[in-house]
PDB file of C-alpha atoms in Angstrom:
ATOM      1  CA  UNK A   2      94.715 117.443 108.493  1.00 55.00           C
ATOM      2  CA  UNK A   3      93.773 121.289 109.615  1.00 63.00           C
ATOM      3  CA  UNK A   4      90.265 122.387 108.367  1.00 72.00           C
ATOM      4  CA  UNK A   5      92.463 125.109 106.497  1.00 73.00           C
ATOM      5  CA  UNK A   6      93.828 122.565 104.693  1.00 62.00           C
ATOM      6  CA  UNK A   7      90.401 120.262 103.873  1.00 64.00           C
ATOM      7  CA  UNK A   8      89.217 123.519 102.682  1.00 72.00           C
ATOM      8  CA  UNK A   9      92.158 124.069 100.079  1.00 69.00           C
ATOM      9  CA  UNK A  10      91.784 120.510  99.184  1.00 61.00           C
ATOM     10  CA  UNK A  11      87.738 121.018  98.704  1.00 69.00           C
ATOM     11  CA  UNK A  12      88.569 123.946  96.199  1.00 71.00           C
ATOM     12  CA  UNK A  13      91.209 122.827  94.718  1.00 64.00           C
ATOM     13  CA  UNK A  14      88.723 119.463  93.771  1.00 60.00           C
ATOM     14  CA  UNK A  15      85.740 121.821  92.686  1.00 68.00           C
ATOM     15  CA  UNK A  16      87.964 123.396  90.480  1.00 66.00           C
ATOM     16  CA  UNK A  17      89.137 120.435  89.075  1.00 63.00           C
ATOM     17  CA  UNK A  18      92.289 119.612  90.559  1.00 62.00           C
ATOM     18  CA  UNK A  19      91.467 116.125  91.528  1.00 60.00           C
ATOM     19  CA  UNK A  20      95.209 115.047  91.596  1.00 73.00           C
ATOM     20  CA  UNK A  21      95.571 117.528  94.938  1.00 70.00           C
ATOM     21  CA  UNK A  22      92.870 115.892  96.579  1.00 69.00           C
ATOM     22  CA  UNK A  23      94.423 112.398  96.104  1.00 79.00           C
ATOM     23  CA  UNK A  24      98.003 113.736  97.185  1.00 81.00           C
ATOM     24  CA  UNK A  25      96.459 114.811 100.297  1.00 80.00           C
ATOM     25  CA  UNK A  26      94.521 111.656 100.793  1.00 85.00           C
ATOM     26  CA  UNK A  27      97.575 109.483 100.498  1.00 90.00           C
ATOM     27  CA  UNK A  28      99.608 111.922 102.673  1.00 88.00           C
ATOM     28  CA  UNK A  29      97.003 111.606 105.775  1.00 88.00           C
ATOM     29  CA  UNK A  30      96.698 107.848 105.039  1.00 91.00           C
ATOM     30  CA  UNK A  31     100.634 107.104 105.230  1.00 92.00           C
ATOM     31  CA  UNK A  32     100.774 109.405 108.554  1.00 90.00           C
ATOM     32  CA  UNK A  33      98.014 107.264 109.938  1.00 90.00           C
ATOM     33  CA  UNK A  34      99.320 104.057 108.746  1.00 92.00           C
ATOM     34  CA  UNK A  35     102.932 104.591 110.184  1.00 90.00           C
ATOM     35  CA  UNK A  36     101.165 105.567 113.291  1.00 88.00           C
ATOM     36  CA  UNK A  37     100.005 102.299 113.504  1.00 89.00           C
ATOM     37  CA  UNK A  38     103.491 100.882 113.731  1.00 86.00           C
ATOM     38  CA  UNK A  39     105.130 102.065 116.636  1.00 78.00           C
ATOM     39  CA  UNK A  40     107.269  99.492 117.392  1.00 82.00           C
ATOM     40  CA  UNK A  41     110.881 100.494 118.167  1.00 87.00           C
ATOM     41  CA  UNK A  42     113.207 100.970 115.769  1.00 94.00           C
ATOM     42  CA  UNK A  43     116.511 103.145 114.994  1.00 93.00           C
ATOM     43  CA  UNK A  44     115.681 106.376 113.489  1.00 94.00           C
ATOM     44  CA  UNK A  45     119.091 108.192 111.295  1.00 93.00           C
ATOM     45  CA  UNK A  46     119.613 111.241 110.178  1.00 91.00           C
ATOM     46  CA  UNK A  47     121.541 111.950 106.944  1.00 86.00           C
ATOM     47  CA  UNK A  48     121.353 112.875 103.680  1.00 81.00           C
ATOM     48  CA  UNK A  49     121.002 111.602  99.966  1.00 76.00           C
ATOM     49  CA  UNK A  50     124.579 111.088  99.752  1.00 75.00           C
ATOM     50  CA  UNK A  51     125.019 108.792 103.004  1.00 83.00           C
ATOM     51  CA  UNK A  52     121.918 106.730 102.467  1.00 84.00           C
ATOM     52  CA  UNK A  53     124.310 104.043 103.009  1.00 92.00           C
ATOM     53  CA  UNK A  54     124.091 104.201 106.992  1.00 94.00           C
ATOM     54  CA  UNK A  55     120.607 102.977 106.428  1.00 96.00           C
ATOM     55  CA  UNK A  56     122.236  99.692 103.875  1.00 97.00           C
ATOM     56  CA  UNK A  57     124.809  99.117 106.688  1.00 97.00           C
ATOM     57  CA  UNK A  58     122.080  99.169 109.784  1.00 97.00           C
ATOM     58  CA  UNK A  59     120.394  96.110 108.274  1.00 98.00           C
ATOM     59  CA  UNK A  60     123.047  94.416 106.751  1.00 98.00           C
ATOM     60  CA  UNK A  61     124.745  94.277 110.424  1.00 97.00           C
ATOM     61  CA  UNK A  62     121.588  93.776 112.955  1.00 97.00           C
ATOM     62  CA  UNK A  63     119.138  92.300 110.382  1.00 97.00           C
ATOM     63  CA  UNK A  64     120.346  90.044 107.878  1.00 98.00           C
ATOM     64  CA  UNK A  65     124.181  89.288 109.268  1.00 96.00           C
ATOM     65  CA  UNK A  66     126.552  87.287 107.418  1.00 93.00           C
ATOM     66  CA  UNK A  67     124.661  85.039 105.532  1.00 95.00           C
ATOM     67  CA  UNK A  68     123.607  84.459 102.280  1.00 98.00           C
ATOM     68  CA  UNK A  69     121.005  87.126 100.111  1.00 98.00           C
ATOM     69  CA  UNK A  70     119.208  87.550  97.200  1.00 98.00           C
ATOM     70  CA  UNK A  71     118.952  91.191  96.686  1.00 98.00           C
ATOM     71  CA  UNK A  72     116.827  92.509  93.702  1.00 98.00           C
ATOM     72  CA  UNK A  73     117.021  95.643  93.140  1.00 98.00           C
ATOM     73  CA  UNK A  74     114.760  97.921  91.012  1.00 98.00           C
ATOM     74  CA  UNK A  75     115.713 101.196  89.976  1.00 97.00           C
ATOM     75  CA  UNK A  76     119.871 100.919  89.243  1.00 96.00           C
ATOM     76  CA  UNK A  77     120.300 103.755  87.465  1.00 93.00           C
ATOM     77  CA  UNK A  78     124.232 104.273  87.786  1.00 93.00           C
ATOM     78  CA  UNK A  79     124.462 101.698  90.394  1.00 94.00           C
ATOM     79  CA  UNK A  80     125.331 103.277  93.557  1.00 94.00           C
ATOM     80  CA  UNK A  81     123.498 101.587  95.889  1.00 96.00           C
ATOM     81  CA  UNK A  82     123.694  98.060  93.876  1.00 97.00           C
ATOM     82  CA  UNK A  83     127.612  98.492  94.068  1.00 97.00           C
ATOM     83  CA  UNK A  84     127.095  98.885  98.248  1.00 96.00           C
ATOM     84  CA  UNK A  85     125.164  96.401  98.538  1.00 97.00           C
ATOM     85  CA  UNK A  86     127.905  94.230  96.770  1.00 97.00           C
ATOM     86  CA  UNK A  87     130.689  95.391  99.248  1.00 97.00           C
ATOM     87  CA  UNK A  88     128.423  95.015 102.330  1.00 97.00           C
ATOM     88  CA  UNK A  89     127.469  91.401 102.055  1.00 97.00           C
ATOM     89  CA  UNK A  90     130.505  89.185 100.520  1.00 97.00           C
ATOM     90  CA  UNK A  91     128.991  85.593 101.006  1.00 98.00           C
ATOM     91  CA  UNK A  92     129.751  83.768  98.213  1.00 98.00           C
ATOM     92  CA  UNK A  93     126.483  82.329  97.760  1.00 98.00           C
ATOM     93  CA  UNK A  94     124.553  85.709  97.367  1.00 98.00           C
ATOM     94  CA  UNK A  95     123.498  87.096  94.489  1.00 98.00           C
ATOM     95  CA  UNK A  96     122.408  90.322  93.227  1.00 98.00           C
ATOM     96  CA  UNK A  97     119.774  91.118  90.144  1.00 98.00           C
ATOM     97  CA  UNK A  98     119.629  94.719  89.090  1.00 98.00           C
ATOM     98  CA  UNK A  99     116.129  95.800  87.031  1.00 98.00           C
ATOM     99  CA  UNK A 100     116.045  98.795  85.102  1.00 97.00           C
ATOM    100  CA  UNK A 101     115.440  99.978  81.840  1.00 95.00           C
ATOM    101  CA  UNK A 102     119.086 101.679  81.777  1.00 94.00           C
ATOM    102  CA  UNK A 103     116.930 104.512  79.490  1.00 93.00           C
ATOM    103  CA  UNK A 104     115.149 106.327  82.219  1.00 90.00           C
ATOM    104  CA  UNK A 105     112.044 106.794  83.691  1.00 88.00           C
ATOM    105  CA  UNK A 106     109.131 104.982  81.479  1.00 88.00           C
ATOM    106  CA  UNK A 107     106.269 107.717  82.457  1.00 87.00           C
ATOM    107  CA  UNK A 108     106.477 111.197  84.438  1.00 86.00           C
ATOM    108  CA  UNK A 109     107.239 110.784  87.890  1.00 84.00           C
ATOM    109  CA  UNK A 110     105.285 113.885  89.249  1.00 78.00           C
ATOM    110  CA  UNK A 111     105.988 113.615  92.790  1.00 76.00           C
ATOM    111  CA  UNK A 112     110.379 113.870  92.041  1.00 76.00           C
ATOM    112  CA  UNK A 113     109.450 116.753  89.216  1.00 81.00           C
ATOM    113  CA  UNK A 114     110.772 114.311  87.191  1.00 81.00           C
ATOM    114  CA  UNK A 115     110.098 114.148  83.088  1.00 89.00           C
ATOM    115  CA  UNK A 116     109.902 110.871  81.289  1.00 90.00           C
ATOM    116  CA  UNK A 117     113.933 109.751  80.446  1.00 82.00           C
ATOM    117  CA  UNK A 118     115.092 111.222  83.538  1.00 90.00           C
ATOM    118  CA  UNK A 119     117.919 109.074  84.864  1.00 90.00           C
ATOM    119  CA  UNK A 120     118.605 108.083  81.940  1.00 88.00           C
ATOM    120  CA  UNK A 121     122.017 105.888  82.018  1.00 91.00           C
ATOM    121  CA  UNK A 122     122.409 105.582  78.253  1.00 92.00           C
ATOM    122  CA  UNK A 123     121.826 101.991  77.655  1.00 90.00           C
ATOM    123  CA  UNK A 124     124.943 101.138  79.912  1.00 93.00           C
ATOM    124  CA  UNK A 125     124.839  98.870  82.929  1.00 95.00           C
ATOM    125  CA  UNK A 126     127.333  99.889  85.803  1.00 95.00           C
ATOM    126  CA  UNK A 127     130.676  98.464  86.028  1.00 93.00           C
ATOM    127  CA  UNK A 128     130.639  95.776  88.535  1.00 95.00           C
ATOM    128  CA  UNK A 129     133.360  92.876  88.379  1.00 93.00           C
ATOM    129  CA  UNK A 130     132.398  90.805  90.803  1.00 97.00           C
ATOM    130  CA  UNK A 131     130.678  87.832  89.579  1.00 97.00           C
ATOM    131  CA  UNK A 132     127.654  87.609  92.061  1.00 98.00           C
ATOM    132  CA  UNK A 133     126.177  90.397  90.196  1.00 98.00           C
ATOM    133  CA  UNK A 134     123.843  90.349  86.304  1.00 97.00           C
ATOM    134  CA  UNK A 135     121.790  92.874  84.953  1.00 98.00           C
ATOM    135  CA  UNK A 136     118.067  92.769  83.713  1.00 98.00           C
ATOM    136  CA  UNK A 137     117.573  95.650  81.133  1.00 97.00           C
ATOM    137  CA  UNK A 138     114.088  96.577  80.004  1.00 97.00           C
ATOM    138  CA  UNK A 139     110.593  97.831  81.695  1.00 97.00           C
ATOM    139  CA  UNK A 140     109.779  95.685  84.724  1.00 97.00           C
ATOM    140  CA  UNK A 141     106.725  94.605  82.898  1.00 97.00           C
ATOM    141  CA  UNK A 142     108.217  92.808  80.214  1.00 98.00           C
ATOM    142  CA  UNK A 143     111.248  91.394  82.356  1.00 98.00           C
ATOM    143  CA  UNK A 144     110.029  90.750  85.633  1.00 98.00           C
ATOM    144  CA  UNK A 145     106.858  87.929  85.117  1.00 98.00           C
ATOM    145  CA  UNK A 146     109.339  85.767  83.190  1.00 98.00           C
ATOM    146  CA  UNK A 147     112.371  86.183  85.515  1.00 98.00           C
ATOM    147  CA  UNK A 148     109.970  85.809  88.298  1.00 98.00           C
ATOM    148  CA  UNK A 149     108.389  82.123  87.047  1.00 98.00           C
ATOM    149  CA  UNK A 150     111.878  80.642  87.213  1.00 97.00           C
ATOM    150  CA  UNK A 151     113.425  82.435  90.023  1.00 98.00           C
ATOM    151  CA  UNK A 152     114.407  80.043  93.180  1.00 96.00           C
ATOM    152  CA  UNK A 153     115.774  82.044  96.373  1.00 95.00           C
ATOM    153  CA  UNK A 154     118.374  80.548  97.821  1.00 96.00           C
ATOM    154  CA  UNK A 155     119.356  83.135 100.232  1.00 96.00           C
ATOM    155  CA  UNK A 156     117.428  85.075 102.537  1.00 98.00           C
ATOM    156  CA  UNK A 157     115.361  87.672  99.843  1.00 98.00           C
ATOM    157  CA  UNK A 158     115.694  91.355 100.074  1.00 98.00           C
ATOM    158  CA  UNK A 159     114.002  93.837  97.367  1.00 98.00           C
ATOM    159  CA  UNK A 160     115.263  97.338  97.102  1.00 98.00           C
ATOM    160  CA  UNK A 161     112.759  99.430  95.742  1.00 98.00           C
ATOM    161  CA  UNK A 162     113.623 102.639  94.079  1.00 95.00           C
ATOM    162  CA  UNK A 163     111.961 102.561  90.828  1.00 93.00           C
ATOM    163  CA  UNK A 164     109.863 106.009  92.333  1.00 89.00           C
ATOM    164  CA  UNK A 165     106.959 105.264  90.234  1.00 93.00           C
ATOM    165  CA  UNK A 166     103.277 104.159  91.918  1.00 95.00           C
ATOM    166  CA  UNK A 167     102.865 101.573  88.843  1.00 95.00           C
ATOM    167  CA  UNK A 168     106.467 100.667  88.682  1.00 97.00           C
ATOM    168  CA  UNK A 169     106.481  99.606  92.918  1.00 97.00           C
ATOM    169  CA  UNK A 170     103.064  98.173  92.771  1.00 98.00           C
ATOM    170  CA  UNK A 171     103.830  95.970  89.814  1.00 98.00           C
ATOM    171  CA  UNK A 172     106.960  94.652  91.243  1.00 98.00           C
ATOM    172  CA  UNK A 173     105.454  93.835  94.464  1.00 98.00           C
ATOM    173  CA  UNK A 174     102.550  91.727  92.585  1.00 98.00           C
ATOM    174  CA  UNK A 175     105.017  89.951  90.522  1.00 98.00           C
ATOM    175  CA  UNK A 176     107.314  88.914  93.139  1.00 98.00           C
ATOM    176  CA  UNK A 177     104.353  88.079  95.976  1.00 98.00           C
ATOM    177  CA  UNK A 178     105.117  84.193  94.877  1.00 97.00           C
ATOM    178  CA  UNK A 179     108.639  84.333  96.370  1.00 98.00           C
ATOM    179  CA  UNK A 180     108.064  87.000  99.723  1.00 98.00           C
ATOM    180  CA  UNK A 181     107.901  85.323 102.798  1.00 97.00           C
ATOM    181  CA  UNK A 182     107.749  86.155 106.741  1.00 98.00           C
ATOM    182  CA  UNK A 183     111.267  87.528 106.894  1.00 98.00           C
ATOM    183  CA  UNK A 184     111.887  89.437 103.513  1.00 98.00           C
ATOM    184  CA  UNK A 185     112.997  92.890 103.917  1.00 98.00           C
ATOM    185  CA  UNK A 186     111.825  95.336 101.795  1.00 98.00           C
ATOM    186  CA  UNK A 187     113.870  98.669 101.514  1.00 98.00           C
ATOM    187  CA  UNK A 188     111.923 101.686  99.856  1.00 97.00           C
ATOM    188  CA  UNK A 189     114.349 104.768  99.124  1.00 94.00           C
ATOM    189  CA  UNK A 190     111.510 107.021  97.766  1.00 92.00           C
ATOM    190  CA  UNK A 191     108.258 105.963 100.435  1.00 93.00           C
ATOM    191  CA  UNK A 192     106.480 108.863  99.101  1.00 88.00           C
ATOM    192  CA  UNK A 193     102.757 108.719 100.238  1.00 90.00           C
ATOM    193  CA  UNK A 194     101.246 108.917  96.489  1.00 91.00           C
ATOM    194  CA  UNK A 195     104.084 106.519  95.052  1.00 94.00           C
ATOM    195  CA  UNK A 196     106.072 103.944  96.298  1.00 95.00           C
ATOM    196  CA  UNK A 197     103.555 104.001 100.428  1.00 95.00           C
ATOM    197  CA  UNK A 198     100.498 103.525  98.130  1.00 95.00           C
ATOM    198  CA  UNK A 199     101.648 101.046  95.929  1.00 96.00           C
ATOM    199  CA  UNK A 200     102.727  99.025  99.151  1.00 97.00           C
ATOM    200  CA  UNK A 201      99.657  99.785 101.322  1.00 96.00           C
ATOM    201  CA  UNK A 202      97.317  98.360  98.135  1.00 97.00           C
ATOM    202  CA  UNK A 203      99.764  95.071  97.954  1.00 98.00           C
ATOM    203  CA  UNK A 204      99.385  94.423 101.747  1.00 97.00           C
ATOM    204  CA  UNK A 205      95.723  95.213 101.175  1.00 97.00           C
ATOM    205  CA  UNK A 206      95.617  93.384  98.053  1.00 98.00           C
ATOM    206  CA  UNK A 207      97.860  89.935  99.490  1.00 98.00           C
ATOM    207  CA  UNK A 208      96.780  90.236 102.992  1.00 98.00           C
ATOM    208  CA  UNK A 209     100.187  91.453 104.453  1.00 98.00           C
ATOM    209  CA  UNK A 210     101.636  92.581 107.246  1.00 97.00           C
ATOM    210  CA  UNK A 211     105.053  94.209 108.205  1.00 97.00           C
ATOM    211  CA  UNK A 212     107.371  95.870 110.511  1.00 97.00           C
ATOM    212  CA  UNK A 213     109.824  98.878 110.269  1.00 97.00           C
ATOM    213  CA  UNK A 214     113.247  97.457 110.768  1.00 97.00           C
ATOM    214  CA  UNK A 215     115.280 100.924 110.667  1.00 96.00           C
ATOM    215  CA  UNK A 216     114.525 104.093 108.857  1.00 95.00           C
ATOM    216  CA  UNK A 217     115.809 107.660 107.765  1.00 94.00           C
ATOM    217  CA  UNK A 218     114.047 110.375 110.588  1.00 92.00           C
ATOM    218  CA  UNK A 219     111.627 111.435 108.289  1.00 91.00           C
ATOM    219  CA  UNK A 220     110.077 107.922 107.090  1.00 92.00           C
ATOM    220  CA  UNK A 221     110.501 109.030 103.420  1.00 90.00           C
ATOM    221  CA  UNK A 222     113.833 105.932 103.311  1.00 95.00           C
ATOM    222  CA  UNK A 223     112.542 102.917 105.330  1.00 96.00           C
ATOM    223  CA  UNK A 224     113.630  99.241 105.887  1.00 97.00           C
ATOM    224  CA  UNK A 225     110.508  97.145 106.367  1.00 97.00           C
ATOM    225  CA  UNK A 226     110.604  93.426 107.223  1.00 98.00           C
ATOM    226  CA  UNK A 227     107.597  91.255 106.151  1.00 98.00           C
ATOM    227  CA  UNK A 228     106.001  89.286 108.895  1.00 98.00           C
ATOM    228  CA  UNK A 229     102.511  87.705 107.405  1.00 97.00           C
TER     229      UNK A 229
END
């Protein structure tokens, strides 16, 4: 961070702005935190709309042919739900898709988003294929009980797009029972004050550690594998 910039931040703070000073905090810890994790690993470039080459990078090299439970979090109208579904076909995976199907529970400030936004009126995406339910409602009040009887029985991959810090970090608590060396973790939103700090305080918090499996160029859509 430039001494331009620690200045801004210092104003900014004085003047009571103290939601700056933690944006820029979280920004300079991500960049030193990713730093730390130079492995190698496939770097894409594309945009929103093709976020799929990411899906089909560690479908193919990471988790193959065999069976997965993917939870995802954050379906909105189901786009990426509905490619997971045509990437993997085993018969034995399944596919749980968490959202409150009403929109955003609280103000997503980092997206410029408003409370409601993505807002799918109440209706779940049209999916045929039997592998596939729906979990309607906030994660709070869905996830603990789904969580205390869940069993995987495939290899465990969470999707993680509900953009919200509280949202990511709550989700990642909940489901610590069931992650294991070997879960992949895909964030589509790993925005340094959102979904990077509510994953830097679980590994903090659980005593984690990860790789990067595969990521979009400019970190902010990352595939993470679990290793401790």
């Amino acid at each position: 961070m430039s001494p331009e910039m620690v200045q801004e931040l210092e104003a900014q703070l004085k003047g009571g702005n103290v939601s700056l000073w933690e944006k820029g905090y979280y920004a300079f810890l991500r960049q030193s935190v990713l730093q730390e994790h130079q492995e190698r690993f496939p770097l894409f470039s594309y945009d929103y709309s093709k976020r799929v080459v990411l899906y089909a990078w560690v479908s193919s090299n990471i988790l193959g042919d065999g069976p997965i439970d993917f939870l995802e979090f954050g379906v909105f109208r189901g786009d990426s739900f509905l490619r997971w579904l045509a990437l993997n076909k085993h018969p034995q995976s399944r596919f749980f898709g968490f959202d409150t199907f009403s929109g955003l529970p609280e103000r997503w400030d980092a997206g410029r988003s408003e409370k409601g936004c993505f807002d799918a009126g109440g209706k779940f995406p049209e999916v045929s294929d039997p592998r596939a339910s729906f979990v309607p409602g906030l994660f709070q009040d869905t996830l603990p009980p789904f969580a205390a009887r869940f069993e995987p029985q495939g290899r465990l991959v969470l999707h993680l797009d509900a953009d919200l810090y509280s949202s990511t970090l709550f989700v990642l608590m909940t489901m610590n029972r069931h992650i294991r060396p070997g879960t992949v973790l895909i964030f589509d939103e790993f925005i340094a004050e959102d979904e990077f700090a509510a994953f830097h305080h679980f590994c903090k918090a659980c005593l984690r550690q990860w790789r990067i499996l595969a990521a979009r160029r400019d970190l902010h859509k990352v595939a993470l594998e679990i290793t401790v």
